[in-house]
Coordinates of C-alpha atoms and ligand atoms in Angstrom, one line a residue:
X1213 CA 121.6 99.8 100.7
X1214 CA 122.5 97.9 104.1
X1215 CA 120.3 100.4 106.7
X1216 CA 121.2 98.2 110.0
X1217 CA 123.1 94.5 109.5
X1218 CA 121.0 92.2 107.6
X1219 CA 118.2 94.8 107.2
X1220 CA 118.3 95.8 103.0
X1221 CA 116.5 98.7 102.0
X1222 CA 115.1 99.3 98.4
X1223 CA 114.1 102.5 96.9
X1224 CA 111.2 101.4 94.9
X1225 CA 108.4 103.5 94.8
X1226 CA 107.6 102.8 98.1
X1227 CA 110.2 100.8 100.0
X1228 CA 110.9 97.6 100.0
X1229 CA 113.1 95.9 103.0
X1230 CA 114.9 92.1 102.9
X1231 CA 115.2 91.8 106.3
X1232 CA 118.2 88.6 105.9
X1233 CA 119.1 86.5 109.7
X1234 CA 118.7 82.3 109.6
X1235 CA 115.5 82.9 107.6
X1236 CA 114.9 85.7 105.0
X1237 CA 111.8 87.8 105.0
X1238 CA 110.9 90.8 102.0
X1239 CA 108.3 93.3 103.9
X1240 CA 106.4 94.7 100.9
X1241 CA 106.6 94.4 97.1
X1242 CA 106.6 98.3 95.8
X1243 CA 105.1 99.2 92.4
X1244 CA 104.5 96.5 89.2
X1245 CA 106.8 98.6 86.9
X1246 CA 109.5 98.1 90.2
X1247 CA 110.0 94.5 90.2
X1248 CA 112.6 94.3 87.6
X1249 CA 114.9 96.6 90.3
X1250 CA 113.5 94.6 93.4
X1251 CA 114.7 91.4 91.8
X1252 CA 117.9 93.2 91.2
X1253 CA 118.4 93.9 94.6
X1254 CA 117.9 90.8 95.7
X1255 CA 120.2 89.8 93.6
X1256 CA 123.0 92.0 94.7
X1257 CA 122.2 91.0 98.2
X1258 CA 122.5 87.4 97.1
X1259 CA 119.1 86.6 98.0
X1260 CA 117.2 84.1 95.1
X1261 CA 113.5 84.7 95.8
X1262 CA 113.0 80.7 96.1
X1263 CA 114.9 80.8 99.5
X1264 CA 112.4 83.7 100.8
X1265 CA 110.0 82.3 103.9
X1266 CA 108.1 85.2 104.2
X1267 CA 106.6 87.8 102.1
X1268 CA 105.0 90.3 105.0
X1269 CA 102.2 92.7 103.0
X1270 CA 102.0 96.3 105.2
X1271 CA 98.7 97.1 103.4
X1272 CA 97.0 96.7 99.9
X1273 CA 98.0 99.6 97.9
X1274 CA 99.7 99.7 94.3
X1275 CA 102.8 100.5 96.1
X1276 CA 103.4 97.8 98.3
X1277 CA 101.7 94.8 97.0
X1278 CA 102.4 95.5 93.1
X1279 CA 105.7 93.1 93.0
X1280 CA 103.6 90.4 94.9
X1281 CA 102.5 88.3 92.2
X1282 CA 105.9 88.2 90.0
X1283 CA 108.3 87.4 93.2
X1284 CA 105.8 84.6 94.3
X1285 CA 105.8 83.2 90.7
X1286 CA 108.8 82.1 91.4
X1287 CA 109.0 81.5 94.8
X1288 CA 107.6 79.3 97.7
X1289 CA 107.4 81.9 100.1
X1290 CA 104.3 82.5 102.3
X1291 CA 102.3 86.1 102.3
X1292 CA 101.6 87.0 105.5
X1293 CA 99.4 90.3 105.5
X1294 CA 96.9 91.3 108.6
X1295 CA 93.2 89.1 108.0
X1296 CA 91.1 92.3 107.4
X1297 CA 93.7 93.7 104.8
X1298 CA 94.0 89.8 103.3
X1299 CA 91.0 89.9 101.1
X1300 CA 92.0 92.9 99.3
X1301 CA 95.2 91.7 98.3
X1302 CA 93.6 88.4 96.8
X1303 CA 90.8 90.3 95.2
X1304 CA 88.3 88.6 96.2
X1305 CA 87.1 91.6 97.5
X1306 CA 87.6 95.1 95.6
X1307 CA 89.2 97.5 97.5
X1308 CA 86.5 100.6 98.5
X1309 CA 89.1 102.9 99.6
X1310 CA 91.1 105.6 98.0
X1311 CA 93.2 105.2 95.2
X1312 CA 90.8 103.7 93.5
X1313 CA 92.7 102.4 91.0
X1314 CA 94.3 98.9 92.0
X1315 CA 95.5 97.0 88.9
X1316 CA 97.4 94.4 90.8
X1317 CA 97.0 90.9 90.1
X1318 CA 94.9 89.4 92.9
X1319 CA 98.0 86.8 94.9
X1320 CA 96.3 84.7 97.6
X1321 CA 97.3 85.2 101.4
X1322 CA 98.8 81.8 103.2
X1323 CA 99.1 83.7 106.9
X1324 CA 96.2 86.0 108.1
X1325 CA 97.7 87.9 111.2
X1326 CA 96.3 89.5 114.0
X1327 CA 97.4 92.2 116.2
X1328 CA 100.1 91.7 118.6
X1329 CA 100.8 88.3 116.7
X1330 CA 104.5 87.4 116.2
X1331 CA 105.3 85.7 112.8
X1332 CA 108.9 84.6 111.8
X1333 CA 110.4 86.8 114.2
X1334 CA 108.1 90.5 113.8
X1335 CA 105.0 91.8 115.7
X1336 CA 102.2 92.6 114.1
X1337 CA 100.7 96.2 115.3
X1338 CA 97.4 96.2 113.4
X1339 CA 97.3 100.3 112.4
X1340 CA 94.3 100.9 110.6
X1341 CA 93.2 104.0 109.0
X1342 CA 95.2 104.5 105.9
X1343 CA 93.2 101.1 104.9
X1344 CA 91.3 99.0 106.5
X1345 CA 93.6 96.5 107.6
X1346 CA 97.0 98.2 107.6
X1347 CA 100.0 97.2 109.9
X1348 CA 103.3 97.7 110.9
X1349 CA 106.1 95.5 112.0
X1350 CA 108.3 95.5 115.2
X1351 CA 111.5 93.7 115.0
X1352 CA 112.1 93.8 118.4
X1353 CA 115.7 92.3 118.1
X1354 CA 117.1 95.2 116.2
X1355 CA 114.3 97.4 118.0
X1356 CA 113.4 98.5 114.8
X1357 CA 109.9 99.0 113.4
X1358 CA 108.8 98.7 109.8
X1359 CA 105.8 101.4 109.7
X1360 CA 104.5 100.8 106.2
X1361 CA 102.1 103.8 105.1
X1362 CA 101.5 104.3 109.7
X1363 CA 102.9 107.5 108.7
X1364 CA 105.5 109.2 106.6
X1365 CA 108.8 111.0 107.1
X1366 CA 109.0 112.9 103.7
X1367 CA 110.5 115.9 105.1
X1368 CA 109.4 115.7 108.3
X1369 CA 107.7 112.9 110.1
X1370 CA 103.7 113.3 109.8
X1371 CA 100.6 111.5 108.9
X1372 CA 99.9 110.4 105.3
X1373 CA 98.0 112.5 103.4
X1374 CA 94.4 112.3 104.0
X1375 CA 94.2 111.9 100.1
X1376 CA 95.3 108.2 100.5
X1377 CA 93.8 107.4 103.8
X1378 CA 90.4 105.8 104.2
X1379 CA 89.9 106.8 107.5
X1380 CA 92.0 110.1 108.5
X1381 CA 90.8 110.1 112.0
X1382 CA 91.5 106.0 112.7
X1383 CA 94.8 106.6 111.0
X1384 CA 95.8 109.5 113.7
X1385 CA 94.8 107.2 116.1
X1386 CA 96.8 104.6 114.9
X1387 CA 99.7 106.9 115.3
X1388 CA 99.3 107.3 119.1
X1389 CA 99.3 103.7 119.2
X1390 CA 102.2 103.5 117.4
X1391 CA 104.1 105.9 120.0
X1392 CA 103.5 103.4 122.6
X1393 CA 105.7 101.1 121.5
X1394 CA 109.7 101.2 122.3
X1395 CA 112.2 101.0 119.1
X1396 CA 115.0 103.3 118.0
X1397 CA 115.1 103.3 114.4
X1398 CA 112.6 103.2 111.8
X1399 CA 111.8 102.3 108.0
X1400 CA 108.8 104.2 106.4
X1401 CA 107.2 103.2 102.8
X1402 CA 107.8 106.7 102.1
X1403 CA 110.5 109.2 103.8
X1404 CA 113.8 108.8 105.3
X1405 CA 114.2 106.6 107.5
X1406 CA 115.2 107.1 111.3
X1407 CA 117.9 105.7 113.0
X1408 CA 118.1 106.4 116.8
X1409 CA 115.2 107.7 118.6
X1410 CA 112.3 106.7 116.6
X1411 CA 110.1 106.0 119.1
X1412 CA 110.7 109.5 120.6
X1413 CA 109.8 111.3 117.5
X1414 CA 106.7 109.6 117.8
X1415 CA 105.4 110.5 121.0
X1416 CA 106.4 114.3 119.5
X1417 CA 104.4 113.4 116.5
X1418 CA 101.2 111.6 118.8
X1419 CA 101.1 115.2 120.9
X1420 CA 100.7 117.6 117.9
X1421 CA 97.9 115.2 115.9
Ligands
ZN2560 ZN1 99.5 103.2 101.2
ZN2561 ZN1 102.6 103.7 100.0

């Protein structure tokens, strides 16, 4: 579904989002057994996955970067992911952290980011805790932010469990971080998401960690 203009939103496993302006950019890949429905909606968005530029990677679990290896197959498109995370996603190191299952197929990453870093047009905001080198992603055109696994809004807007979170406490913190930043709607990897006021319900969320 169209969520804001030129922002798709995919109900894979864990979401997916085409953000589509002069370039085209897919922010995570969802789950292996997903792809088939990924490629589909692409498709219905008229997006080929040759013309993607950027292939932004929130964080390193089954969820978001199972897709990876079969779009890029197929496409020239650069993976941008932040440099602590970028590792993990290639393989070349084994990810430590809970799951500990990762049966991806290791996909090498072209654009290490930093924190604060603006790449084809979305900030990186380095929120580690739920791995090592998760991040979100501010558009701050359409003041919207792309939270990844930063939290969840499964019912009601919260952490992620502590089950999937490598650090519980860093990942709290990189909530409050999170509520410093200005932008009214939001897109989780898992949970409704927000439109109007999303930055709000993160200061709520900051005071009751
Ligand atoms: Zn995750
Ligand atoms: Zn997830």
């Amino acid at each position: 579904m169209e969520f804001l203009k030129g922002v798709h939103v995919f109900e894979t496993y864990a979401t997916t989002a085409l953000l589509v302006d002069d370039r085209l950019i897919l922010v995570d890949t969802g789950v292996e057994d997903d792809t088939r429905k990924l490629l589909d909606g692409l498709a219905k968005a008229r997006v080929n996955p040759r013309d993607l530029s950027t292939i932004f990677i929130t964080h390193t679990h089954p969820d978001h970067v199972g897709g990876l290896a079969t779009i890029k197959a197929d496409s020239p498109a650069k993976v941008a992911a932040h440099r602590v995370e970028a590792d993990f996603i290639s393989r070349k190191r084994t990810y430590d952290g809970p799951p500990r299952v990762q049966r991806h197929p290791g996909t090498p990453v072209d654009v290490l980011l930093e924190d604060g870093q603006v790449h084809d047009g979305l900030r990186v905001i380095y929120t580690p805790g739920h791995t090592r080198g998760s991040m979100a992603l501010l558009d701050e055109t359409r003041s919207l932010l792309f939270v990844g696994d930063g939290a969840n809004n499964e019912g009601r807007l919260g952490p992620m469990d502590d089950r999937y979170n490598v650090d519980p406490k860093q990942h709290r913190e990189s909530i409050r971080k999170l509520a410093v930043f200005h932008f009214e709607h939001a897109i989780f990897g898992h949970g409704t998401p927000i439109t109007g006021g999303a930055s709000a319900r993160f200061v709520e969320l900051a005071k009751r960690l």
